[in-house]
Amino acid sequence: MTRTTHTMTIREGIVLGSDKPVLFSGPCAVESYDICIEIGTKVKAWAEENGFSYVFKASFDKANRTSSGSFRSIGMDKSLEVLQRVGKALDVPLVTDIHESYQASEVAEVVDVLQIPAFLCRQTDLLLAAGNTGKAVKIKRGQFMAPEDMQYAVTKIRSTGNENVCLTERGFSLGYHNLVVDMRGLPIMRQFAPVVFDITHSVQQPGGQGGTSGGQREFAPILARAAAATGIDGFFIETHPEPAKALSDGPNLIPLHRMGDFLSMLKEAWTLGRKYQDFSVQ
């Protein structure tokens, strides 16, 4: 398979699709400044130690929760303020999700990367609004989308004149409450844009706990190594000091104290994968 080389510039010196992998990592949601700065400080240090460029991630709003009774947000203004404080304190770029077109311009004033949730990857107005901000745009592949069809989402962003776009893999729906990752999708999508593997949500079980999502974090290292071996460009990992007490996606979060070893393992697998990424049997 012919691989077209694409890049996405996040900030000067941080380029997805370069010879250095990019790590997007943080808590699932903005819970508080204290939680965010604790996670960001530790993950940044481990990322630098293992040769990753680092982008801090946290959602300012969880608009797609299974139940209306689940935690959504501490408020848009308060969440964006926390993100801004973390970014300045750690001198790192930021990524968060947007769910509505009107959110794009306001959120873009704070973060470096706008993330499009998987269920919204076909929403033309949302994609165009994100592209028009000029910020980098990270699109998650919908659980219902063929990998080759994600090129059209990329084209929508590029139609705004914004070339800084990437795709993210997070598994296909297989029956109810189950996701499966087809590794063939990674090189297919990489023909159109840089590709990030979402380790956390690939082991999620959507709605699998009766009104909340479950997860199988024990499979996270296995899927992470497999994806890294394909030679992709970056990784998305959510983490928390106490996953059982996290306000969102606790069952599939990586415990914070394991992140250093996790990143060491991941970098080793990625380095080997990059060595053989152009190997062909054609």
PDB file of C-alpha atoms in Angstrom:
ATOM      1  CA  MET A   1       0.000   0.000   0.000  1.00  0.00           C
ATOM      2  CA  THR A   2       1.343   3.394  -0.995  1.00  0.00           C
ATOM      3  CA  ARG A   3       1.551   5.766   1.972  1.00  0.00           C
ATOM      4  CA  THR A   4       1.249   9.471   1.298  1.00  0.00           C
ATOM      5  CA  THR A   5       3.233  11.630   3.705  1.00  0.00           C
ATOM      6  CA  HIS A   6       1.083  14.154   5.575  1.00  0.00           C
ATOM      7  CA  THR A   7       1.818  16.333   8.584  1.00  0.00           C
ATOM      8  CA  MET A   8      -0.195  18.408  11.052  1.00  0.00           C
ATOM      9  CA  THR A   9       1.510  21.328  12.777  1.00  0.00           C
ATOM     10  CA  ILE A  10       0.239  21.769  16.328  1.00  0.00           C
ATOM     11  CA  ARG A  11       2.732  24.380  17.477  1.00  0.00           C
ATOM     12  CA  GLU A  12       6.218  25.348  16.388  1.00  0.00           C
ATOM     13  CA  GLY A  13       8.378  22.272  16.938  1.00  0.00           C
ATOM     14  CA  ILE A  14       5.429  19.909  17.491  1.00  0.00           C
ATOM     15  CA  VAL A  15       4.436  18.238  14.236  1.00  0.00           C
ATOM     16  CA  LEU A  16       2.265  15.149  13.936  1.00  0.00           C
ATOM     17  CA  GLY A  17       3.619  12.965  11.140  1.00  0.00           C
ATOM     18  CA  SER A  18       7.270  13.760  11.852  1.00  0.00           C
ATOM     19  CA  ASP A  19       9.954  11.450  13.217  1.00  0.00           C
ATOM     20  CA  LYS A  20       8.739  12.045  16.779  1.00  0.00           C
ATOM     21  CA  PRO A  21       5.439  10.579  18.025  1.00  0.00           C
ATOM     22  CA  VAL A  22       2.881  12.910  19.579  1.00  0.00           C
ATOM     23  CA  LEU A  23       1.061  12.006  22.785  1.00  0.00           C
ATOM     24  CA  PHE A  24      -2.392  13.487  23.456  1.00  0.00           C
ATOM     25  CA  SER A  25      -3.098  12.720  27.100  1.00  0.00           C
ATOM     26  CA  GLY A  26      -4.886  13.883  30.228  1.00  0.00           C
ATOM     27  CA  PRO A  27      -8.097  13.175  32.133  1.00  0.00           C
ATOM     28  CA  CYS A  28     -11.292  12.406  30.241  1.00  0.00           C
ATOM     29  CA  ALA A  29     -12.984  15.572  31.483  1.00  0.00           C
ATOM     30  CA  VAL A  30     -11.954  18.810  33.178  1.00  0.00           C
ATOM     31  CA  GLU A  31     -12.824  17.950  36.788  1.00  0.00           C
ATOM     32  CA  SER A  32     -10.721  20.586  38.525  1.00  0.00           C
ATOM     33  CA  TYR A  33      -7.497  22.519  38.110  1.00  0.00           C
ATOM     34  CA  ASP A  34      -5.793  20.398  40.771  1.00  0.00           C
ATOM     35  CA  ILE A  35      -6.544  17.115  38.987  1.00  0.00           C
ATOM     36  CA  CYS A  36      -5.549  18.523  35.604  1.00  0.00           C
ATOM     37  CA  ILE A  37      -2.256  20.041  36.743  1.00  0.00           C
ATOM     38  CA  GLU A  38      -1.302  16.880  38.653  1.00  0.00           C
ATOM     39  CA  ILE A  39      -1.908  14.707  35.610  1.00  0.00           C
ATOM     40  CA  GLY A  40      -0.370  17.154  33.148  1.00  0.00           C
ATOM     41  CA  THR A  41       2.795  17.662  35.188  1.00  0.00           C
ATOM     42  CA  LYS A  42       3.501  13.954  35.553  1.00  0.00           C
ATOM     43  CA  VAL A  43       2.553  12.935  32.012  1.00  0.00           C
ATOM     44  CA  LYS A  44       4.611  15.755  30.497  1.00  0.00           C
ATOM     45  CA  ALA A  45       7.692  14.550  32.376  1.00  0.00           C
ATOM     46  CA  TRP A  46       7.165  10.929  31.314  1.00  0.00           C
ATOM     47  CA  ALA A  47       6.460  11.981  27.725  1.00  0.00           C
ATOM     48  CA  GLU A  48       9.696  13.961  27.511  1.00  0.00           C
ATOM     49  CA  GLU A  49      11.626  11.126  29.143  1.00  0.00           C
ATOM     50  CA  ASN A  50      10.374   8.691  26.504  1.00  0.00           C
ATOM     51  CA  GLY A  51      10.714  10.921  23.457  1.00  0.00           C
ATOM     52  CA  PHE A  52       7.113  12.014  22.835  1.00  0.00           C
ATOM     53  CA  SER A  53       5.885  15.492  21.998  1.00  0.00           C
ATOM     54  CA  TYR A  54       3.095  16.222  24.474  1.00  0.00           C
ATOM     55  CA  VAL A  55      -0.358  17.786  24.091  1.00  0.00           C
ATOM     56  CA  PHE A  56      -2.553  18.069  27.208  1.00  0.00           C
ATOM     57  CA  LYS A  57      -6.079  16.745  26.713  1.00  0.00           C
ATOM     58  CA  ALA A  58      -9.296  17.203  28.683  1.00  0.00           C
ATOM     59  CA  SER A  59     -12.898  17.680  27.538  1.00  0.00           C
ATOM     60  CA  PHE A  60     -14.587  20.905  28.632  1.00  0.00           C
ATOM     61  CA  ASP A  61     -17.988  19.220  28.175  1.00  0.00           C
ATOM     62  CA  LYS A  62     -19.057  15.581  27.903  1.00  0.00           C
ATOM     63  CA  ALA A  63     -22.043  16.199  25.673  1.00  0.00           C
ATOM     64  CA  ASN A  64     -22.404  12.563  24.595  1.00  0.00           C
ATOM     65  CA  ARG A  65     -22.856  10.793  27.924  1.00  0.00           C
ATOM     66  CA  THR A  66     -25.118   7.725  27.943  1.00  0.00           C
ATOM     67  CA  SER A  67     -27.366   9.041  30.719  1.00  0.00           C
ATOM     68  CA  SER A  68     -28.562  12.578  31.380  1.00  0.00           C
ATOM     69  CA  GLY A  69     -27.713  11.942  35.043  1.00  0.00           C
ATOM     70  CA  SER A  70     -23.996  11.496  34.300  1.00  0.00           C
ATOM     71  CA  PHE A  71     -21.414  14.238  34.866  1.00  0.00           C
ATOM     72  CA  ARG A  72     -21.046  16.600  31.916  1.00  0.00           C
ATOM     73  CA  SER A  73     -19.021  19.622  32.883  1.00  0.00           C
ATOM     74  CA  ILE A  74     -18.029  22.100  35.554  1.00  0.00           C
ATOM     75  CA  GLY A  75     -19.167  24.737  33.037  1.00  0.00           C
ATOM     76  CA  MET A  76     -17.736  25.917  29.728  1.00  0.00           C
ATOM     77  CA  ASP A  77     -16.131  29.121  31.001  1.00  0.00           C
ATOM     78  CA  LYS A  78     -14.658  27.476  34.082  1.00  0.00           C
ATOM     79  CA  SER A  79     -13.366  24.483  32.104  1.00  0.00           C
ATOM     80  CA  LEU A  80     -11.712  26.661  29.459  1.00  0.00           C
ATOM     81  CA  GLU A  81     -10.118  28.735  32.219  1.00  0.00           C
ATOM     82  CA  VAL A  82      -8.665  25.557  33.750  1.00  0.00           C
ATOM     83  CA  LEU A  83      -7.323  24.436  30.374  1.00  0.00           C
ATOM     84  CA  GLN A  84      -5.735  27.815  29.770  1.00  0.00           C
ATOM     85  CA  ARG A  85      -4.080  27.793  33.202  1.00  0.00           C
ATOM     86  CA  VAL A  86      -2.693  24.287  32.655  1.00  0.00           C
ATOM     87  CA  GLY A  87      -1.369  25.169  29.215  1.00  0.00           C
ATOM     88  CA  LYS A  88       0.449  28.234  30.534  1.00  0.00           C
ATOM     89  CA  ALA A  89       1.769  26.529  33.662  1.00  0.00           C
ATOM     90  CA  LEU A  90       3.206  23.586  31.741  1.00  0.00           C
ATOM     91  CA  ASP A  91       3.961  25.388  28.468  1.00  0.00           C
ATOM     92  CA  VAL A  92       2.183  22.691  26.477  1.00  0.00           C
ATOM     93  CA  PRO A  93      -0.393  22.770  23.678  1.00  0.00           C
ATOM     94  CA  LEU A  94      -4.003  21.855  24.454  1.00  0.00           C
ATOM     95  CA  VAL A  95      -6.718  19.752  22.810  1.00  0.00           C
ATOM     96  CA  THR A  96     -10.411  19.521  23.663  1.00  0.00           C
ATOM     97  CA  ASP A  97     -13.634  18.424  21.937  1.00  0.00           C
ATOM     98  CA  ILE A  98     -16.254  20.628  20.372  1.00  0.00           C
ATOM     99  CA  HIS A  99     -19.801  19.412  19.771  1.00  0.00           C
ATOM    100  CA  GLU A 100     -21.520  22.424  18.196  1.00  0.00           C
ATOM    101  CA  SER A 101     -20.458  24.751  15.387  1.00  0.00           C
ATOM    102  CA  TYR A 102     -20.871  27.847  17.563  1.00  0.00           C
ATOM    103  CA  GLN A 103     -18.290  26.530  20.033  1.00  0.00           C
ATOM    104  CA  ALA A 104     -15.439  26.436  17.510  1.00  0.00           C
ATOM    105  CA  SER A 105     -14.305  30.065  17.552  1.00  0.00           C
ATOM    106  CA  GLU A 106     -14.522  30.522  21.336  1.00  0.00           C
ATOM    107  CA  VAL A 107     -12.720  27.269  22.142  1.00  0.00           C
ATOM    108  CA  ALA A 108     -10.073  27.983  19.482  1.00  0.00           C
ATOM    109  CA  GLU A 109      -9.059  31.084  21.447  1.00  0.00           C
ATOM    110  CA  VAL A 110      -7.833  28.770  24.220  1.00  0.00           C
ATOM    111  CA  VAL A 111      -6.680  25.484  22.658  1.00  0.00           C
ATOM    112  CA  ASP A 112      -4.289  24.495  19.873  1.00  0.00           C
ATOM    113  CA  VAL A 113      -6.221  21.488  18.557  1.00  0.00           C
ATOM    114  CA  LEU A 114      -9.984  21.085  18.119  1.00  0.00           C
ATOM    115  CA  GLN A 115     -11.153  17.486  18.429  1.00  0.00           C
ATOM    116  CA  ILE A 116     -14.247  16.276  16.565  1.00  0.00           C
ATOM    117  CA  PRO A 117     -16.004  13.422  18.417  1.00  0.00           C
ATOM    118  CA  ALA A 118     -16.517  10.166  16.546  1.00  0.00           C
ATOM    119  CA  PHE A 119     -20.307  10.416  16.351  1.00  0.00           C
ATOM    120  CA  LEU A 120     -19.971  13.879  14.759  1.00  0.00           C
ATOM    121  CA  CYS A 121     -17.304  13.141  12.146  1.00  0.00           C
ATOM    122  CA  ARG A 122     -19.751  13.605   9.252  1.00  0.00           C
ATOM    123  CA  GLN A 123     -21.264  16.880  10.500  1.00  0.00           C
ATOM    124  CA  THR A 124     -20.304  19.250   7.708  1.00  0.00           C
ATOM    125  CA  ASP A 125     -21.074  22.521   9.508  1.00  0.00           C
ATOM    126  CA  LEU A 126     -19.089  21.436  12.552  1.00  0.00           C
ATOM    127  CA  LEU A 127     -16.086  20.414  10.450  1.00  0.00           C
ATOM    128  CA  LEU A 128     -16.151  23.627   8.440  1.00  0.00           C
ATOM    129  CA  ALA A 129     -16.433  25.738  11.589  1.00  0.00           C
ATOM    130  CA  ALA A 130     -13.428  23.936  13.066  1.00  0.00           C
ATOM    131  CA  GLY A 131     -11.417  24.294   9.879  1.00  0.00           C
ATOM    132  CA  ASN A 132     -12.208  27.981   9.591  1.00  0.00           C
ATOM    133  CA  THR A 133     -10.599  28.707  12.964  1.00  0.00           C
ATOM    134  CA  GLY A 134      -7.207  27.922  11.449  1.00  0.00           C
ATOM    135  CA  LYS A 135      -6.375  25.680  14.396  1.00  0.00           C
ATOM    136  CA  ALA A 136      -5.327  22.051  13.935  1.00  0.00           C
ATOM    137  CA  VAL A 137      -8.314  19.703  13.734  1.00  0.00           C
ATOM    138  CA  LYS A 138      -8.306  16.134  15.068  1.00  0.00           C
ATOM    139  CA  ILE A 139     -11.197  14.030  13.727  1.00  0.00           C
ATOM    140  CA  LYS A 140     -12.168  10.761  15.382  1.00  0.00           C
ATOM    141  CA  ARG A 141     -13.371   8.080  12.970  1.00  0.00           C
ATOM    142  CA  GLY A 142     -16.994   7.234  13.617  1.00  0.00           C
ATOM    143  CA  GLN A 143     -17.635   3.697  14.853  1.00  0.00           C
ATOM    144  CA  PHE A 144     -19.893   3.309  11.802  1.00  0.00           C
ATOM    145  CA  MET A 145     -17.471   4.704   9.188  1.00  0.00           C
ATOM    146  CA  ALA A 146     -15.272   2.786   6.754  1.00  0.00           C
ATOM    147  CA  PRO A 147     -11.641   3.942   7.030  1.00  0.00           C
ATOM    148  CA  GLU A 148     -11.487   4.969   3.370  1.00  0.00           C
ATOM    149  CA  ASP A 149     -14.563   7.184   3.802  1.00  0.00           C
ATOM    150  CA  MET A 150     -12.742   9.358   6.322  1.00  0.00           C
ATOM    151  CA  GLN A 151     -10.958  11.036   3.424  1.00  0.00           C
ATOM    152  CA  TYR A 152     -14.126  13.062   2.860  1.00  0.00           C
ATOM    153  CA  ALA A 153     -14.031  14.447   6.394  1.00  0.00           C
ATOM    154  CA  VAL A 154     -10.419  15.459   5.780  1.00  0.00           C
ATOM    155  CA  THR A 155     -11.423  17.110   2.513  1.00  0.00           C
ATOM    156  CA  LYS A 156     -14.064  19.194   4.316  1.00  0.00           C
ATOM    157  CA  ILE A 157     -11.405  20.622   6.638  1.00  0.00           C
ATOM    158  CA  ARG A 158      -8.988  21.271   3.781  1.00  0.00           C
ATOM    159  CA  SER A 159     -11.724  23.011   1.777  1.00  0.00           C
ATOM    160  CA  THR A 160     -11.426  25.871   4.307  1.00  0.00           C
ATOM    161  CA  GLY A 161      -7.759  26.306   3.413  1.00  0.00           C
ATOM    162  CA  ASN A 162      -6.681  24.605   6.635  1.00  0.00           C
ATOM    163  CA  GLU A 163      -4.181  21.797   5.981  1.00  0.00           C
ATOM    164  CA  ASN A 164      -3.637  20.935   9.652  1.00  0.00           C
ATOM    165  CA  VAL A 165      -5.900  17.923  10.112  1.00  0.00           C
ATOM    166  CA  CYS A 166      -5.459  14.392  11.396  1.00  0.00           C
ATOM    167  CA  LEU A 167      -7.588  11.285  11.895  1.00  0.00           C
ATOM    168  CA  THR A 168      -8.031   9.180  15.018  1.00  0.00           C
ATOM    169  CA  GLU A 169      -8.942   5.488  15.264  1.00  0.00           C
ATOM    170  CA  ARG A 170     -11.108   4.272  18.161  1.00  0.00           C
ATOM    171  CA  GLY A 171     -12.656   0.985  17.038  1.00  0.00           C
ATOM    172  CA  PHE A 172     -15.706  -0.259  15.149  1.00  0.00           C
ATOM    173  CA  SER A 173     -19.042  -1.110  16.746  1.00  0.00           C
ATOM    174  CA  LEU A 174     -19.499  -4.884  16.790  1.00  0.00           C
ATOM    175  CA  GLY A 175     -22.926  -5.671  18.176  1.00  0.00           C
ATOM    176  CA  TYR A 176     -24.025  -3.943  21.355  1.00  0.00           C
ATOM    177  CA  HIS A 177     -21.583  -2.518  23.958  1.00  0.00           C
ATOM    178  CA  ASN A 178     -18.532  -3.763  22.074  1.00  0.00           C
ATOM    179  CA  LEU A 179     -15.783  -2.213  19.949  1.00  0.00           C
ATOM    180  CA  VAL A 180     -13.195  -3.970  17.809  1.00  0.00           C
ATOM    181  CA  VAL A 181     -10.115  -2.389  16.225  1.00  0.00           C
ATOM    182  CA  ASP A 182      -9.330  -3.363  12.647  1.00  0.00           C
ATOM    183  CA  MET A 183      -5.634  -2.567  12.299  1.00  0.00           C
ATOM    184  CA  ARG A 184      -6.000  -2.403   8.513  1.00  0.00           C
ATOM    185  CA  GLY A 185      -7.811   0.885   9.018  1.00  0.00           C
ATOM    186  CA  LEU A 186      -4.679   2.627  10.299  1.00  0.00           C
ATOM    187  CA  PRO A 187      -2.597   2.446   7.097  1.00  0.00           C
ATOM    188  CA  ILE A 188      -5.726   3.050   5.000  1.00  0.00           C
ATOM    189  CA  MET A 189      -6.489   6.326   6.791  1.00  0.00           C
ATOM    190  CA  ARG A 190      -2.830   7.288   6.835  1.00  0.00           C
ATOM    191  CA  GLN A 191      -3.044   7.748   3.058  1.00  0.00           C
ATOM    192  CA  PHE A 192      -5.188  10.838   3.704  1.00  0.00           C
ATOM    193  CA  ALA A 193      -3.790  12.412   6.883  1.00  0.00           C
ATOM    194  CA  PRO A 194      -1.607  11.654   9.928  1.00  0.00           C
ATOM    195  CA  VAL A 195      -3.200   9.039  12.185  1.00  0.00           C
ATOM    196  CA  VAL A 196      -3.535   8.871  15.964  1.00  0.00           C
ATOM    197  CA  PHE A 197      -4.610   5.753  17.839  1.00  0.00           C
ATOM    198  CA  ASP A 198      -7.088   6.284  20.681  1.00  0.00           C
ATOM    199  CA  ILE A 199      -6.009   3.630  23.159  1.00  0.00           C
ATOM    200  CA  THR A 200      -8.550   4.563  25.809  1.00  0.00           C
ATOM    201  CA  HIS A 201     -11.763   4.477  23.818  1.00  0.00           C
ATOM    202  CA  SER A 202     -10.767   1.412  21.824  1.00  0.00           C
ATOM    203  CA  VAL A 203     -11.233  -0.594  25.032  1.00  0.00           C
ATOM    204  CA  GLN A 204     -14.433   1.198  26.000  1.00  0.00           C
ATOM    205  CA  GLN A 205     -17.738  -0.691  26.210  1.00  0.00           C
ATOM    206  CA  PRO A 206     -20.260   2.038  25.284  1.00  0.00           C
ATOM    207  CA  GLY A 207     -23.270   1.962  27.604  1.00  0.00           C
ATOM    208  CA  GLY A 208     -22.061  -1.369  28.923  1.00  0.00           C
ATOM    209  CA  GLN A 209     -22.852  -0.737  32.582  1.00  0.00           C
ATOM    210  CA  GLY A 210     -26.534   0.098  32.355  1.00  0.00           C
ATOM    211  CA  GLY A 211     -26.563   3.833  31.758  1.00  0.00           C
ATOM    212  CA  THR A 212     -22.810   4.307  31.912  1.00  0.00           C
ATOM    213  CA  SER A 213     -19.968   2.992  29.770  1.00  0.00           C
ATOM    214  CA  GLY A 214     -17.750   0.134  30.842  1.00  0.00           C
ATOM    215  CA  GLY A 215     -14.265  -0.732  29.685  1.00  0.00           C
ATOM    216  CA  GLN A 216     -11.572  -3.392  29.514  1.00  0.00           C
ATOM    217  CA  ARG A 217      -8.373  -1.537  30.330  1.00  0.00           C
ATOM    218  CA  GLU A 218      -6.509  -4.855  30.604  1.00  0.00           C
ATOM    219  CA  PHE A 219      -6.459  -4.933  26.797  1.00  0.00           C
ATOM    220  CA  ALA A 220      -5.061  -1.400  26.439  1.00  0.00           C
ATOM    221  CA  PRO A 221      -1.368  -2.451  26.367  1.00  0.00           C
ATOM    222  CA  ILE A 222      -2.083  -5.118  23.732  1.00  0.00           C
ATOM    223  CA  LEU A 223      -3.958  -2.815  21.367  1.00  0.00           C
ATOM    224  CA  ALA A 224      -1.440  -0.030  21.984  1.00  0.00           C
ATOM    225  CA  ARG A 225       1.497  -2.216  20.972  1.00  0.00           C
ATOM    226  CA  ALA A 226      -0.325  -3.498  17.912  1.00  0.00           C
ATOM    227  CA  ALA A 227      -1.186   0.004  16.713  1.00  0.00           C
ATOM    228  CA  ALA A 228       2.330   1.280  17.450  1.00  0.00           C
ATOM    229  CA  ALA A 229       3.767  -1.509  15.325  1.00  0.00           C
ATOM    230  CA  THR A 230       1.973  -0.113  12.263  1.00  0.00           C
ATOM    231  CA  GLY A 231       4.111   3.031  12.481  1.00  0.00           C
ATOM    232  CA  ILE A 232       1.343   5.576  13.043  1.00  0.00           C
ATOM    233  CA  ASP A 233       1.967   9.158  14.104  1.00  0.00           C
ATOM    234  CA  GLY A 234       0.569   9.569  17.598  1.00  0.00           C
ATOM    235  CA  PHE A 235      -1.409   8.214  20.525  1.00  0.00           C
ATOM    236  CA  PHE A 236      -4.353   9.336  22.616  1.00  0.00           C
ATOM    237  CA  ILE A 237      -4.464   8.106  26.208  1.00  0.00           C
ATOM    238  CA  GLU A 238      -6.720   9.218  29.048  1.00  0.00           C
ATOM    239  CA  THR A 239      -5.448   8.765  32.580  1.00  0.00           C
ATOM    240  CA  HIS A 240      -6.439   9.542  36.166  1.00  0.00           C
ATOM    241  CA  PRO A 241      -4.866   9.179  39.636  1.00  0.00           C
ATOM    242  CA  GLU A 242      -7.907   7.182  40.775  1.00  0.00           C
ATOM    243  CA  PRO A 243      -9.847   5.815  37.776  1.00  0.00           C
ATOM    244  CA  ALA A 244     -12.598   4.427  40.012  1.00  0.00           C
ATOM    245  CA  LYS A 245     -13.327   7.986  41.194  1.00  0.00           C
ATOM    246  CA  ALA A 246     -13.051   9.658  37.778  1.00  0.00           C
ATOM    247  CA  LEU A 247     -16.181  11.530  36.742  1.00  0.00           C
ATOM    248  CA  SER A 248     -16.120  10.052  33.229  1.00  0.00           C
ATOM    249  CA  ASP A 249     -14.863   6.835  31.551  1.00  0.00           C
ATOM    250  CA  GLY A 250     -13.230   5.425  34.684  1.00  0.00           C
ATOM    251  CA  PRO A 251     -13.263   1.741  33.591  1.00  0.00           C
ATOM    252  CA  ASN A 252     -11.020   2.368  30.588  1.00  0.00           C
ATOM    253  CA  LEU A 253      -8.637   5.002  31.999  1.00  0.00           C
ATOM    254  CA  ILE A 254      -4.989   4.102  32.558  1.00  0.00           C
ATOM    255  CA  PRO A 255      -4.007   4.603  36.225  1.00  0.00           C
ATOM    256  CA  LEU A 256      -1.694   7.607  36.413  1.00  0.00           C
ATOM    257  CA  HIS A 257       1.008   5.736  38.338  1.00  0.00           C
ATOM    258  CA  ARG A 258       1.332   3.266  35.421  1.00  0.00           C
ATOM    259  CA  MET A 259       1.717   5.876  32.700  1.00  0.00           C
ATOM    260  CA  GLY A 260       5.518   6.102  32.817  1.00  0.00           C
ATOM    261  CA  ASP A 261       5.968   2.382  32.178  1.00  0.00           C
ATOM    262  CA  PHE A 262       3.134   2.433  29.632  1.00  0.00           C
ATOM    263  CA  LEU A 263       4.860   5.155  27.597  1.00  0.00           C
ATOM    264  CA  SER A 264       8.195   3.369  27.760  1.00  0.00           C
ATOM    265  CA  MET A 265       6.585   0.220  26.356  1.00  0.00           C
ATOM    266  CA  LEU A 266       4.728   2.221  23.715  1.00  0.00           C
ATOM    267  CA  LYS A 267       7.814   4.071  22.476  1.00  0.00           C
ATOM    268  CA  GLU A 268       9.729   0.807  22.106  1.00  0.00           C
ATOM    269  CA  ALA A 269       6.932  -0.716  20.016  1.00  0.00           C
ATOM    270  CA  TRP A 270       6.574   2.481  17.944  1.00  0.00           C
ATOM    271  CA  THR A 271      10.302   2.623  17.185  1.00  0.00           C
ATOM    272  CA  LEU A 272      10.246  -0.948  15.885  1.00  0.00           C
ATOM    273  CA  GLY A 273       7.090  -0.245  13.896  1.00  0.00           C
ATOM    274  CA  ARG A 274       8.611   2.819  12.244  1.00  0.00           C
ATOM    275  CA  LYS A 275      11.656   0.761  11.256  1.00  0.00           C
ATOM    276  CA  TYR A 276       9.478  -1.572   9.216  1.00  0.00           C
ATOM    277  CA  GLN A 277       6.605   0.731   8.229  1.00  0.00           C
ATOM    278  CA  ASP A 278       7.478   0.640   4.531  1.00  0.00           C
ATOM    279  CA  PHE A 279       8.137  -3.104   4.366  1.00  0.00           C
ATOM    280  CA  SER A 280       6.034  -4.648   1.578  1.00  0.00           C
ATOM    281  CA  VAL A 281       5.321  -8.094   0.166  1.00  0.00           C
ATOM    282  CA  GLN A 282       4.112  -6.723  -3.160  1.00  0.00           C
TER     283      GLN A 282
END
